Coordinates of C-alpha atoms and ligand atoms in Angstrom, one line a residue:
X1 CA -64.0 31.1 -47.2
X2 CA -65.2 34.4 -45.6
X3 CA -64.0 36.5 -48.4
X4 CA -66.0 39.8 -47.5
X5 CA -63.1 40.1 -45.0
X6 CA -60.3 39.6 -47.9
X7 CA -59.5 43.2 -48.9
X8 CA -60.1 43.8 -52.6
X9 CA -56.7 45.0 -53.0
X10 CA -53.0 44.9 -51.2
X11 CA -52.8 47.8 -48.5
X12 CA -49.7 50.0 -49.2
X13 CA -47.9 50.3 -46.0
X14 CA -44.8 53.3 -45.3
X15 CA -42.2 53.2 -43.0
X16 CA -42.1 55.4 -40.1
X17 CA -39.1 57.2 -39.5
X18 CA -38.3 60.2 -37.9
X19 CA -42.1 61.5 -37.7
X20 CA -42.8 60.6 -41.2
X21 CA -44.2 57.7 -43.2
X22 CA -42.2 57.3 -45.6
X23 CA -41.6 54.8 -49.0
X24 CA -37.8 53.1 -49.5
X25 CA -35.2 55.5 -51.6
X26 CA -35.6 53.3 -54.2
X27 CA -38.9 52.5 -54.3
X28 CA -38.7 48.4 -53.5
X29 CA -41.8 46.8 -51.6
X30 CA -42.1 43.6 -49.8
X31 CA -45.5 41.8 -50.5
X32 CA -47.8 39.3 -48.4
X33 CA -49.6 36.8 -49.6
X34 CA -52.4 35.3 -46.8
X35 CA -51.0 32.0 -45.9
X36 CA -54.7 30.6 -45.8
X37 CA -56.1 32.0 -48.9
X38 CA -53.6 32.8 -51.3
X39 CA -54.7 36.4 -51.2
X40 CA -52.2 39.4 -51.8
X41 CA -53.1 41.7 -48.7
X42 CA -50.4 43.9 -47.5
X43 CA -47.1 45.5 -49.9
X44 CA -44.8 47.2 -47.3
X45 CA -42.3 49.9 -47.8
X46 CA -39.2 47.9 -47.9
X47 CA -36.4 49.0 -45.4
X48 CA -32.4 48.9 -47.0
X49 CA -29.1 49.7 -45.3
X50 CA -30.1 53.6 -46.1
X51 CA -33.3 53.4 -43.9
X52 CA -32.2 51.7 -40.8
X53 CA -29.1 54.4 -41.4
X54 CA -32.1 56.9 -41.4
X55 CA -34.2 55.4 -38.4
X56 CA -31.0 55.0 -35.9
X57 CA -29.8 58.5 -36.5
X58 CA -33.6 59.6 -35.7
X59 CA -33.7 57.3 -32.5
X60 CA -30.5 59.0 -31.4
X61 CA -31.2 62.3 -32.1
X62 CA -34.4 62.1 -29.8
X63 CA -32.7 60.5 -27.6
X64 CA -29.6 62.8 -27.1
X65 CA -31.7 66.0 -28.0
X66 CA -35.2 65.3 -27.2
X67 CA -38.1 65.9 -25.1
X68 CA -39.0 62.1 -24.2
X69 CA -36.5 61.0 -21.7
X70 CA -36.8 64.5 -20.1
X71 CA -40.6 64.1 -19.4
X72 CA -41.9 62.9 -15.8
X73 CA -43.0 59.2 -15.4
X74 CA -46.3 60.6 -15.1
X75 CA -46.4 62.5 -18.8
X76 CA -45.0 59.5 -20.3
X77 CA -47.8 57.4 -18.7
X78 CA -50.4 59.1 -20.2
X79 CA -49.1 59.0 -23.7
X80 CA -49.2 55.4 -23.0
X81 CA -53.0 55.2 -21.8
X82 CA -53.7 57.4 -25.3
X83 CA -52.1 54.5 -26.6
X84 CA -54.1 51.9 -25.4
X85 CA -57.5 53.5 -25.5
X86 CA -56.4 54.1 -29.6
X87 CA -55.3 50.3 -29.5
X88 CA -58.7 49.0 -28.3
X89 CA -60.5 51.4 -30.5
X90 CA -59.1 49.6 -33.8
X91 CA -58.6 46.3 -32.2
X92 CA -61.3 44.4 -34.2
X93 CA -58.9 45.8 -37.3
X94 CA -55.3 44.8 -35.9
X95 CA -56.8 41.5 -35.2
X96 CA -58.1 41.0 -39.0
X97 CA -54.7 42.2 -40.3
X98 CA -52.8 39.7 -37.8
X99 CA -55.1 36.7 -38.7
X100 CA -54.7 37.7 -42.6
X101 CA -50.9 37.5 -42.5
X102 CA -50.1 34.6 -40.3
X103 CA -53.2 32.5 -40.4
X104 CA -54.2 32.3 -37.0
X105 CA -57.8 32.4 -36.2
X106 CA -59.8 35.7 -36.2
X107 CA -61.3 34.8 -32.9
X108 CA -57.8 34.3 -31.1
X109 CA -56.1 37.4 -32.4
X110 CA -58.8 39.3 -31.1
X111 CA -58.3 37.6 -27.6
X112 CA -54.4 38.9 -28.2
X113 CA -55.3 42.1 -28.8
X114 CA -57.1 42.2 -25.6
X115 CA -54.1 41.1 -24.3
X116 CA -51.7 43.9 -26.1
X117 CA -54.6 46.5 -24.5
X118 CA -53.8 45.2 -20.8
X119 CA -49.7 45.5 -21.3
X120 CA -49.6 49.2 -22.4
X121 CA -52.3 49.7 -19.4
X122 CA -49.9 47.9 -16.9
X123 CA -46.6 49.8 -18.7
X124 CA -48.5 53.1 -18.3
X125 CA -48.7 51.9 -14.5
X126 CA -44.9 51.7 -14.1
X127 CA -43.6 54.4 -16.0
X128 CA -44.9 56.3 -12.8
X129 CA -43.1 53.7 -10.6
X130 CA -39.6 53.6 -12.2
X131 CA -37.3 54.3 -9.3
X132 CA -34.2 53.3 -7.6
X133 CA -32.9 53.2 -4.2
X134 CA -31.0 55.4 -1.7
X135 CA -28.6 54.8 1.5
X136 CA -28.3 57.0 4.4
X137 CA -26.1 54.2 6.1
X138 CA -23.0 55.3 4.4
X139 CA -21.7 57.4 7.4
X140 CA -23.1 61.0 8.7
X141 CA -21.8 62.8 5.8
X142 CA -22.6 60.3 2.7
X143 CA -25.6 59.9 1.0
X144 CA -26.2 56.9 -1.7
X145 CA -28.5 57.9 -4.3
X146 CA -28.9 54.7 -7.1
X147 CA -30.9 56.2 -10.2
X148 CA -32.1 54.6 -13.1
X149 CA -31.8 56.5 -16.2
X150 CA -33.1 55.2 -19.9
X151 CA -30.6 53.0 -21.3
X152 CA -30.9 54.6 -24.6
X153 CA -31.8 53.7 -28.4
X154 CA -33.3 50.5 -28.7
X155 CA -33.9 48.1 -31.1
X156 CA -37.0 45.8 -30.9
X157 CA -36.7 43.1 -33.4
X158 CA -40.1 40.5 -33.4
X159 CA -41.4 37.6 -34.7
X160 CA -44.3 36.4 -37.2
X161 CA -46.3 34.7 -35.1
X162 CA -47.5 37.0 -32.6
X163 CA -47.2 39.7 -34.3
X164 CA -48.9 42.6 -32.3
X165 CA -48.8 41.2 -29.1
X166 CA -45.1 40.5 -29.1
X167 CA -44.1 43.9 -29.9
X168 CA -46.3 45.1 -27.1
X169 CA -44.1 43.0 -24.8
X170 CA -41.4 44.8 -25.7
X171 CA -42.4 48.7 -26.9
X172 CA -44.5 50.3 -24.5
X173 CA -42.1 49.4 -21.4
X174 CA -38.8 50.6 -23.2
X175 CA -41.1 53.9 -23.8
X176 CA -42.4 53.7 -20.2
X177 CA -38.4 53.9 -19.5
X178 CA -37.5 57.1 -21.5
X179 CA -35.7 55.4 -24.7
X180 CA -36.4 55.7 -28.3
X181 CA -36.6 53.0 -30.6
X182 CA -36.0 51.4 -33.7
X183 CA -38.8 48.7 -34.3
X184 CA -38.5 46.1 -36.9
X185 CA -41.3 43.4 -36.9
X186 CA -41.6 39.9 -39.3
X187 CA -41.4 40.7 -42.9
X188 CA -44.4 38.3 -43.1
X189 CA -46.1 40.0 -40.4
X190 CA -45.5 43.8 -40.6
X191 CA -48.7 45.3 -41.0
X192 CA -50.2 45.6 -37.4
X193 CA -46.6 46.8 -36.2
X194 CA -47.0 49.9 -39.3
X195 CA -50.4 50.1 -38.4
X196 CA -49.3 50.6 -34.5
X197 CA -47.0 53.7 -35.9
X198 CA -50.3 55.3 -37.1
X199 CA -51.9 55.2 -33.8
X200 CA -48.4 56.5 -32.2
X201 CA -48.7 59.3 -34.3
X202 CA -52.1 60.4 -33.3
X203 CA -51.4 59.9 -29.3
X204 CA -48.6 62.7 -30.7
X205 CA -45.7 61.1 -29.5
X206 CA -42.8 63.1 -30.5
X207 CA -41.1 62.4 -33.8
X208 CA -37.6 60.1 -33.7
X209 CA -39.3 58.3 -30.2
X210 CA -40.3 55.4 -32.3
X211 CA -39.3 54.9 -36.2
X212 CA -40.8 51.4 -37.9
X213 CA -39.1 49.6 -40.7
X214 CA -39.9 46.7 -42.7
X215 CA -37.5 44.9 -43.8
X216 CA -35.8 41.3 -44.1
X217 CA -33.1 40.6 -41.2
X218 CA -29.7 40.2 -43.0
X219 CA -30.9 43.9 -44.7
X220 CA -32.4 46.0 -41.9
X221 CA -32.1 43.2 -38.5
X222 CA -28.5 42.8 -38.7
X223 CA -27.6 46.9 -38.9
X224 CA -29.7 47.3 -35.8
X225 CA -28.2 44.8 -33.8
X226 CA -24.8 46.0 -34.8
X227 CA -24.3 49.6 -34.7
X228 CA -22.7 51.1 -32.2
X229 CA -25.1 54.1 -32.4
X230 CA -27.6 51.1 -30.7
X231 CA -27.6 50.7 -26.8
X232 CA -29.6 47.6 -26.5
X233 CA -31.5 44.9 -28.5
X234 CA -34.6 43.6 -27.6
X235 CA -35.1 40.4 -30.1
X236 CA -37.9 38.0 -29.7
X237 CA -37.1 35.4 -32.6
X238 CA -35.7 31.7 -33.2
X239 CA -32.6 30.9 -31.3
X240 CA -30.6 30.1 -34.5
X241 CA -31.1 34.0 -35.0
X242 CA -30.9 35.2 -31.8
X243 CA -27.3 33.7 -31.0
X244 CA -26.2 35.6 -34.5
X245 CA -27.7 38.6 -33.1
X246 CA -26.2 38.2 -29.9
X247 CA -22.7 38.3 -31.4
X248 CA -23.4 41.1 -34.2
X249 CA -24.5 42.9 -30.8
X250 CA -20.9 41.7 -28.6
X251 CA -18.7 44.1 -30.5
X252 CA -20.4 47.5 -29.4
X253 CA -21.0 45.5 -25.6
X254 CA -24.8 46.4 -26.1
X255 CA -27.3 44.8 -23.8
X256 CA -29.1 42.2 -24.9
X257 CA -32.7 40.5 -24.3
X258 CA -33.5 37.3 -25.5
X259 CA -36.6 35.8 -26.4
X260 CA -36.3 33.1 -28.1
X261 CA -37.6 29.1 -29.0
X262 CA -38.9 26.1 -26.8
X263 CA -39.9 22.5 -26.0
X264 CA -41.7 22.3 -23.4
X265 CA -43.0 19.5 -21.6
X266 CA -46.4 18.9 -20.2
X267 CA -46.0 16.4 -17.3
X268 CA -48.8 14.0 -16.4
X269 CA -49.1 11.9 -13.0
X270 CA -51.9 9.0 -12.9
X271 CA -53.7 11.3 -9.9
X272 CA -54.1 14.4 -12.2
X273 CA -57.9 15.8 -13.1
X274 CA -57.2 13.7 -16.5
X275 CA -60.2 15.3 -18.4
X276 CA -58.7 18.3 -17.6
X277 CA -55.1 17.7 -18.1
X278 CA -56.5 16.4 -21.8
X279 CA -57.8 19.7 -22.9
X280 CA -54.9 21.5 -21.6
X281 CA -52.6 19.3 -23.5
X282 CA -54.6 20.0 -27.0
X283 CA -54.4 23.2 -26.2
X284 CA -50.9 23.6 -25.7
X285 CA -50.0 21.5 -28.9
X286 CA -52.3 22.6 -31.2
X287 CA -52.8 26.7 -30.0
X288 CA -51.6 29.1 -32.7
X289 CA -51.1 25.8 -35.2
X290 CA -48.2 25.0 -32.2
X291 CA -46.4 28.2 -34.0
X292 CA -45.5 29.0 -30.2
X293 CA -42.5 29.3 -28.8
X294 CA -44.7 28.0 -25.4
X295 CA -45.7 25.2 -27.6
X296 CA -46.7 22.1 -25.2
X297 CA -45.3 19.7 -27.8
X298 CA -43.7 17.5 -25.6
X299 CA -46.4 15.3 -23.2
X300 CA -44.5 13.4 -20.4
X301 CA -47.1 11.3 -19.5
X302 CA -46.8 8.1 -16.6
X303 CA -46.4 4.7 -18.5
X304 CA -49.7 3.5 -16.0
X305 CA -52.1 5.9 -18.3
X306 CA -50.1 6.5 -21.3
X307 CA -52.1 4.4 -23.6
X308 CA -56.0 5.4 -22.4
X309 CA -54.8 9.0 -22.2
X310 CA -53.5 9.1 -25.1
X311 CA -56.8 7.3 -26.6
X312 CA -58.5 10.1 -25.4
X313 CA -56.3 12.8 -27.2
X314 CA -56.9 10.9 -30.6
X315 CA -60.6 10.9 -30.1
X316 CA -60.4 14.3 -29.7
X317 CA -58.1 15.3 -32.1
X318 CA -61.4 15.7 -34.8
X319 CA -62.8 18.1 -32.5
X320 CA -59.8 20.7 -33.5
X321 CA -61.5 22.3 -36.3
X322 CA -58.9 23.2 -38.5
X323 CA -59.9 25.5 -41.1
X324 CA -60.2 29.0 -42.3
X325 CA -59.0 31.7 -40.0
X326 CA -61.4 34.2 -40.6
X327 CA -63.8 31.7 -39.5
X328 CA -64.9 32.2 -35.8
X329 CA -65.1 28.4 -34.9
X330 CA -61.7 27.8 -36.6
X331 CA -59.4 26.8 -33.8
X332 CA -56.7 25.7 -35.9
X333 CA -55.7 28.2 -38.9
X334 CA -52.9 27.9 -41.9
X335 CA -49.2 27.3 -41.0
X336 CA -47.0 30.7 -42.1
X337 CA -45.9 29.3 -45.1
X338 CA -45.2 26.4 -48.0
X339 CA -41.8 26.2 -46.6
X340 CA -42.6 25.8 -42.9
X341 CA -45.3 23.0 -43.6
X342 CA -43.4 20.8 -45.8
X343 CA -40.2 21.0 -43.0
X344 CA -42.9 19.9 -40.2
X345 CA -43.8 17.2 -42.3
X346 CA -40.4 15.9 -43.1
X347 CA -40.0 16.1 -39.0
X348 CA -43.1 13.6 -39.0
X349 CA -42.4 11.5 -41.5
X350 CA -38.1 11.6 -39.9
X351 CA -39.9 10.3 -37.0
X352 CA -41.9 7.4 -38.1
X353 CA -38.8 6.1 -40.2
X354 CA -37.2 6.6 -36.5
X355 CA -39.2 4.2 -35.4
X356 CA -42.1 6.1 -33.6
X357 CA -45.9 6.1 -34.4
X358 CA -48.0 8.5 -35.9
X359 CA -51.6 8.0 -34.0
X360 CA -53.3 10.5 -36.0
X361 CA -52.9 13.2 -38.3
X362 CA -50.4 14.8 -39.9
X363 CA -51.0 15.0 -43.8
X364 CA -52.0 18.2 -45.5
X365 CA -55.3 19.4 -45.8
X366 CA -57.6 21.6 -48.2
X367 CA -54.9 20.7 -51.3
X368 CA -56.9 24.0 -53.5
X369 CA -55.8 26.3 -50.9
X370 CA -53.6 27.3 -48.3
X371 CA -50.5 25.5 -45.8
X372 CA -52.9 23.6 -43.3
X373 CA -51.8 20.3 -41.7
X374 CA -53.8 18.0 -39.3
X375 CA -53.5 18.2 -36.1
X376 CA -50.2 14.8 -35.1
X377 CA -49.6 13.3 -32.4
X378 CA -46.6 11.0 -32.5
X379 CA -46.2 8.3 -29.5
X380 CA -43.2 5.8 -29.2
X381 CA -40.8 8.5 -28.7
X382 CA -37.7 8.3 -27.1
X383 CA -35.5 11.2 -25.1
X384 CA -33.1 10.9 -27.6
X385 CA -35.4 11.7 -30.9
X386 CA -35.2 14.5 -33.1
X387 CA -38.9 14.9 -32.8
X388 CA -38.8 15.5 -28.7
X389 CA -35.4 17.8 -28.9
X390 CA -36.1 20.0 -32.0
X391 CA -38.7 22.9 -31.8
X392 CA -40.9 21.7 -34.7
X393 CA -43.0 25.1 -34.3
X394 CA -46.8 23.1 -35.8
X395 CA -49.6 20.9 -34.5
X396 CA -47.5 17.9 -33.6
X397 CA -47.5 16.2 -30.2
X398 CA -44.4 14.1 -29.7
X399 CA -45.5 11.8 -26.6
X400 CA -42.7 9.7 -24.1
X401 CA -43.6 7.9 -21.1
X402 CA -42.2 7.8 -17.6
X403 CA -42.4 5.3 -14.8
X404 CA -41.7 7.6 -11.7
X405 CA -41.2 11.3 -11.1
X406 CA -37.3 11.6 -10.8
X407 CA -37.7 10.2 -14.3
X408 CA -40.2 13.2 -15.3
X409 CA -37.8 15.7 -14.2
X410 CA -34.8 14.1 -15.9
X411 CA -36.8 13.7 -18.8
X412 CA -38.5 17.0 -18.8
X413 CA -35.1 18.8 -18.4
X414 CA -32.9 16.8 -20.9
X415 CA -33.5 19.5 -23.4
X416 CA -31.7 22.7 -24.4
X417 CA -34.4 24.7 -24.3
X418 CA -35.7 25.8 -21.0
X419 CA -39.3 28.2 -21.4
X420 CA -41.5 26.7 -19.8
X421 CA -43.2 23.4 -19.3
X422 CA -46.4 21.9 -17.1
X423 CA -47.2 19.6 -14.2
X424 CA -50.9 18.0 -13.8
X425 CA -51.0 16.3 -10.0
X426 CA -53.5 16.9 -7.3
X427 CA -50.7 15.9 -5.1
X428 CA -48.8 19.0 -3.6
X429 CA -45.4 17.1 -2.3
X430 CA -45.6 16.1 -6.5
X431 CA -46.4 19.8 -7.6
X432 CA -43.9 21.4 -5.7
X433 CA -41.4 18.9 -6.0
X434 CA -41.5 19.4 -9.8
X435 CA -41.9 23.0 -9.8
X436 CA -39.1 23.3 -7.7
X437 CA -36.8 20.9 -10.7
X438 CA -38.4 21.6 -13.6
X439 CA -35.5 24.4 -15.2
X440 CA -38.1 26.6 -17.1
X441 CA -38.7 30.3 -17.1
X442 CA -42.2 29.3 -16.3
X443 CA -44.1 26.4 -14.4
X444 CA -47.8 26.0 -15.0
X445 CA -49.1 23.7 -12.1
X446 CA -52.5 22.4 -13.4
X447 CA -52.9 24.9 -15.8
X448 CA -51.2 25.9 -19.7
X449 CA -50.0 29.0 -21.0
X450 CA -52.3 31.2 -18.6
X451 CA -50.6 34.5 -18.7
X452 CA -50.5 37.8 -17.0
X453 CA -48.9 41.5 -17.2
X454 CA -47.8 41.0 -13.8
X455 CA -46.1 37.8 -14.4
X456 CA -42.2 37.7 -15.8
X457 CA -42.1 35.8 -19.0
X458 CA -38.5 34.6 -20.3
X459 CA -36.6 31.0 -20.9
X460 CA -33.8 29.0 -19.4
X461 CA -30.6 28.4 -21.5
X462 CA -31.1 28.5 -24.8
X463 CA -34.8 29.8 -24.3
X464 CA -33.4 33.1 -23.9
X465 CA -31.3 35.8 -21.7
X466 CA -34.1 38.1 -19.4
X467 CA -37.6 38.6 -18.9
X468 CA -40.2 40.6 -20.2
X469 CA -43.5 41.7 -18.4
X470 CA -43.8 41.7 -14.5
X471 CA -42.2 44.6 -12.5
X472 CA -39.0 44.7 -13.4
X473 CA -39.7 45.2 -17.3
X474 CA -39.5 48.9 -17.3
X475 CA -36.1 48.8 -15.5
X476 CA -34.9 46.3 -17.9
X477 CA -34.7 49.3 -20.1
X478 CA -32.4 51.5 -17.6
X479 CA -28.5 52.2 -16.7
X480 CA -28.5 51.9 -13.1
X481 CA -26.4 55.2 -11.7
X482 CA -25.0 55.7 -8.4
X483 CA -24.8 59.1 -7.1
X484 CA -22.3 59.1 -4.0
X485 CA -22.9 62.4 -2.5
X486 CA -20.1 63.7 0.6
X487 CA -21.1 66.4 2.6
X488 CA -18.4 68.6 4.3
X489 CA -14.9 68.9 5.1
X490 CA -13.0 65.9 2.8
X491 CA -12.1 63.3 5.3
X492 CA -10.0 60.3 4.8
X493 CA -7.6 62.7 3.1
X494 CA -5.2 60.4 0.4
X495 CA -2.1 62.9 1.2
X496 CA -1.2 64.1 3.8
X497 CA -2.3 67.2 5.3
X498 CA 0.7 69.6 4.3
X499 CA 0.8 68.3 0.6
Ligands
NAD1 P1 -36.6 34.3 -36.8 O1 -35.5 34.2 -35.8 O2 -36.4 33.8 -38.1 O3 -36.9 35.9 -37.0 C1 -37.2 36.8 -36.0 C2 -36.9 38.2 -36.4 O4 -35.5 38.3 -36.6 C3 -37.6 38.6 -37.7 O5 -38.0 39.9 -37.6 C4 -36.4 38.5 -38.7 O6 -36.6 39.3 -39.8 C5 -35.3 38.9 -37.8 N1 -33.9 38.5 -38.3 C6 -33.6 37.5 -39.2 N2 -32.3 37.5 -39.4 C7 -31.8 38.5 -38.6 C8 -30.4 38.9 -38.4 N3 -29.4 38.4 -39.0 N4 -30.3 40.0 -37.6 C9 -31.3 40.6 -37.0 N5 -32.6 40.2 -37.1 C10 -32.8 39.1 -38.0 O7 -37.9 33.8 -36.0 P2 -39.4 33.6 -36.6 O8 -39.3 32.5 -37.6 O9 -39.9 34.9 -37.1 O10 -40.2 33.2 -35.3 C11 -40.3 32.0 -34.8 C12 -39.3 31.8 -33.7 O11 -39.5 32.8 -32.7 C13 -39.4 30.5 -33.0 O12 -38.2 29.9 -32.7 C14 -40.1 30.8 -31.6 O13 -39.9 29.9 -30.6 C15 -39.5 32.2 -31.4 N6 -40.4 32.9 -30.4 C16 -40.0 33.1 -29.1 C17 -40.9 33.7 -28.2 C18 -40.5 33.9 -26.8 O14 -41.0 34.8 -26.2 N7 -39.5 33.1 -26.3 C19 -42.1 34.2 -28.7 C20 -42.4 34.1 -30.0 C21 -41.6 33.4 -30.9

């Protein structure tokens, strides 16, 4: 264990609200314990009813009264870059506290960060590009003007298990817009987010723009979704959550975008680059500990070379190195909790009395310390499993076979999920054939989880409602207006002349 990177003692972190980091009224904390080494790191400020109360009213005041969603695209841009430049600057340090709290390895959250640098880079871009349309076809003395103004307060509500870069998914385009914002990230995985409030501060974003809570859902999540003072929800989360959210949100009519779980296939043909597809696959099932909502943990593979394919994925399955996340070979750290580990391996052990067979892997490792589990995989599964329909959310590949490719799509779409999923072919008629059926938000064609600013990220049914990143994601933030203009004399008069 690396422990000259444990800190000697728990970070206090406060709450940001209203230009001010502050402690909770009555003084209660939430702790975190690192999931890998059993290390008390971070004590957060814990956000109550009276908090969220605090941070909405702040978010609507600078909203309704402030400067932000008065500045020009271009001002707001370059508060944005500040941003960034402050976010690569302390990057080595928001990757250490991302890695303490949820386990992942040191080396990957740095490659997130990276990441999190490039989105407020692209988001500064568009805040100078946010426009709408116009229509001089309306007749000589019309004009169409369609603007897009800020929607409002938002609330951003994220996950635990990417912690930074998910809220930079989210944040820097609903600023690019002109909102304000009420943030609430994991209570396992706050302390990047309350870190990220620091750096805000010192580009000198105005105070109320952005106000950070920590807090647990049903005390803090729930009052952001469902007061009326609240224009829009941004959640990234479980879908289990994410429907209640939805309908805390129905009764103010907010807008909602949806983010939310997967199981998603990775589709193999007998002419794919097979040493290739076979990385890919580990990578997709085991990346993050498979705590990924793009989780590959569903292989489709072509009965002709299910069982030498598969071969190959349990010889390499020793090559994961599974171990201590501060570690910079680790490429496999601890699972987010006691809780979470034990349910994935009642989910392995509910498969094999299903009938299916565990190949490799799947018992607990390092018993002294931490929630690590061996990389699984799981073949003999059937369509109708729990292990191939339920997002499990760890290292376990659930493997079915298919004999031909209308089967694959049938397969590969029998699933109420819908994020994203992957094809390995050299044969084009077969790539675009399944790229074309496949009903996932995104379609990796001999590739896995490649990502990109530029590209829209998002999910089919219940995968989610919207897309973040790509060009549209600062006008996902925005009312559209129409401003129908007449020049002139009224024409078309509704009474008649003499009335
Ligand atoms: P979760 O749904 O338990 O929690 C997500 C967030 O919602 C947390 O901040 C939590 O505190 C909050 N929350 C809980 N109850 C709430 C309530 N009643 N009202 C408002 N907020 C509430 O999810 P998780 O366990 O933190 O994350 C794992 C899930 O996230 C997985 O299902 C995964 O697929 C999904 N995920 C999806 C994406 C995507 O982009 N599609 C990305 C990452 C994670």
């Amino acid at each position: 264990m690396l422990s000259n990177l444990l800190p000697k003692s728990a970070e206090h972190y406060q709450m940001l609200i209203d230009g001010a980091f502050v402690d909770a009224a009555d003084g209660r904390a939430l702790e975190r314990v690192s999931p890998a080494h059993g290390v008390l790191i971070s004590r957060y400020a814990r956000a109550g009813a009276a908090e969220t109360e605090r941070a909405i009213a702040a978010a609507r005041q600078a909203f309704d009264k402030g400067s932000w969603p008065q500045l020009t695209g271009a001002e707001r841009s370059k508060y944005l870059l500040k941003v960034a430049a402050l976010i690569e600057r302390d990057a080595d340090h928001l990757a250490l506290l991302d890695t303490l709290e949820s386990g992942k390895p040191i080396a990957q959250a740095r490659g997130e960060l990276a990441g999190a640098v490039d989105i407020w880079l692209y988001a500064a871009a568009l805040a100078r590009d946010l426009s709408g349309d116009s229509y001089n076809t309306l007749g000589p003395d019309k004009l169409g003007v369609v603007v897009r103004d800020p929607i409002g307060v938002v609330s951003l509500i994220t996950p635990w298990n990417f912690p930074f870069l998910i809220v930079s998914q989210k944040l820097p385009f609903a600023l690019a817009a002109g909102c304000t914002c009420v943030v609430k990230p994991s209570e396992m995985t706050s302390a990047s987010t309350l870190y990220l409030g620091k750096l805000l501060q010192e580009a000198g974003l105005p105070k109320g723009v952005i106000n950070i809570l920590a807090g647990t859902g049903p005390d803090v999540g729930a009052l952001m979704t469902s007061d009326p003072r609240v224009d829009m929800v941004s959640f990234t989360g479980s879908t289990r959550v994410g429907s209640a959210t939805m309908a805390a949100a129905a009764p103010s009519l907010k807008k909602v975008s949806m983010e939310l779980g997967g199981k998603n296939p990775q589709i193999i043909f007998p002419d794919a680059d097979l040493d290739a597809a076979a990385d890919a696959v580990m990578f997709g099932a085991y990346f993050n500990a498979g705590e990924c909502c793009n989780a590959g943990s569903r292989l489709l593979i072509h009965r002709r070379i299910a069982e030498e394919f598969v071969q190959e994925l349990v010889r390499r399955v020793p090559h994961v190195t599974v171990g201590d996340p501060l570690d910079e070979a680790t490429k496999v750290g601890a699972l987010i909790s006691a809780d979470h580990l034990a349910k994935i391996e009642s989910h392995v052990a509910g498969a094999v009395s299903d009938g299916s067979r565990l190949r490799v892997g799947g018992q607990r490792l390092f018993a002294d310390r931490g929630h690590f589990l061996a990389p699984a995989i799981v073949d003999q599964v059937t369509g109708k499993s729990a292990i191939s329909r339920e997002e499990l959310f760890g290292p376990v590949l659930s493997v079915l076979t298919f004999d031909e490719t209308e089967e694959a799509i049938t397969l590969a779409n029998d699933c109420e999920y819908g994020l994203s999923a992957s094809i390995w072919s050299q044969d084009f008629s077969t790539c675009i054939k399944m790229g074309r059926h496949l009903r996932a938000g995104t379609v990796w064609v001999n590739t896995f989880m490649d990502g990109a600013s530029e590209l829209p990220f998002g999910g089919y049914r219940k995968s989610g409602i919207g897309r973040e990143l790509g060009r549209h994601s600062v006008a996902d933030y925005t009312e559209e207006k129409t401003l129908h203009f007449h020049a002139g004399p009224r024409t078309a008069r509704w009474l008649p002349d003499h009335a």
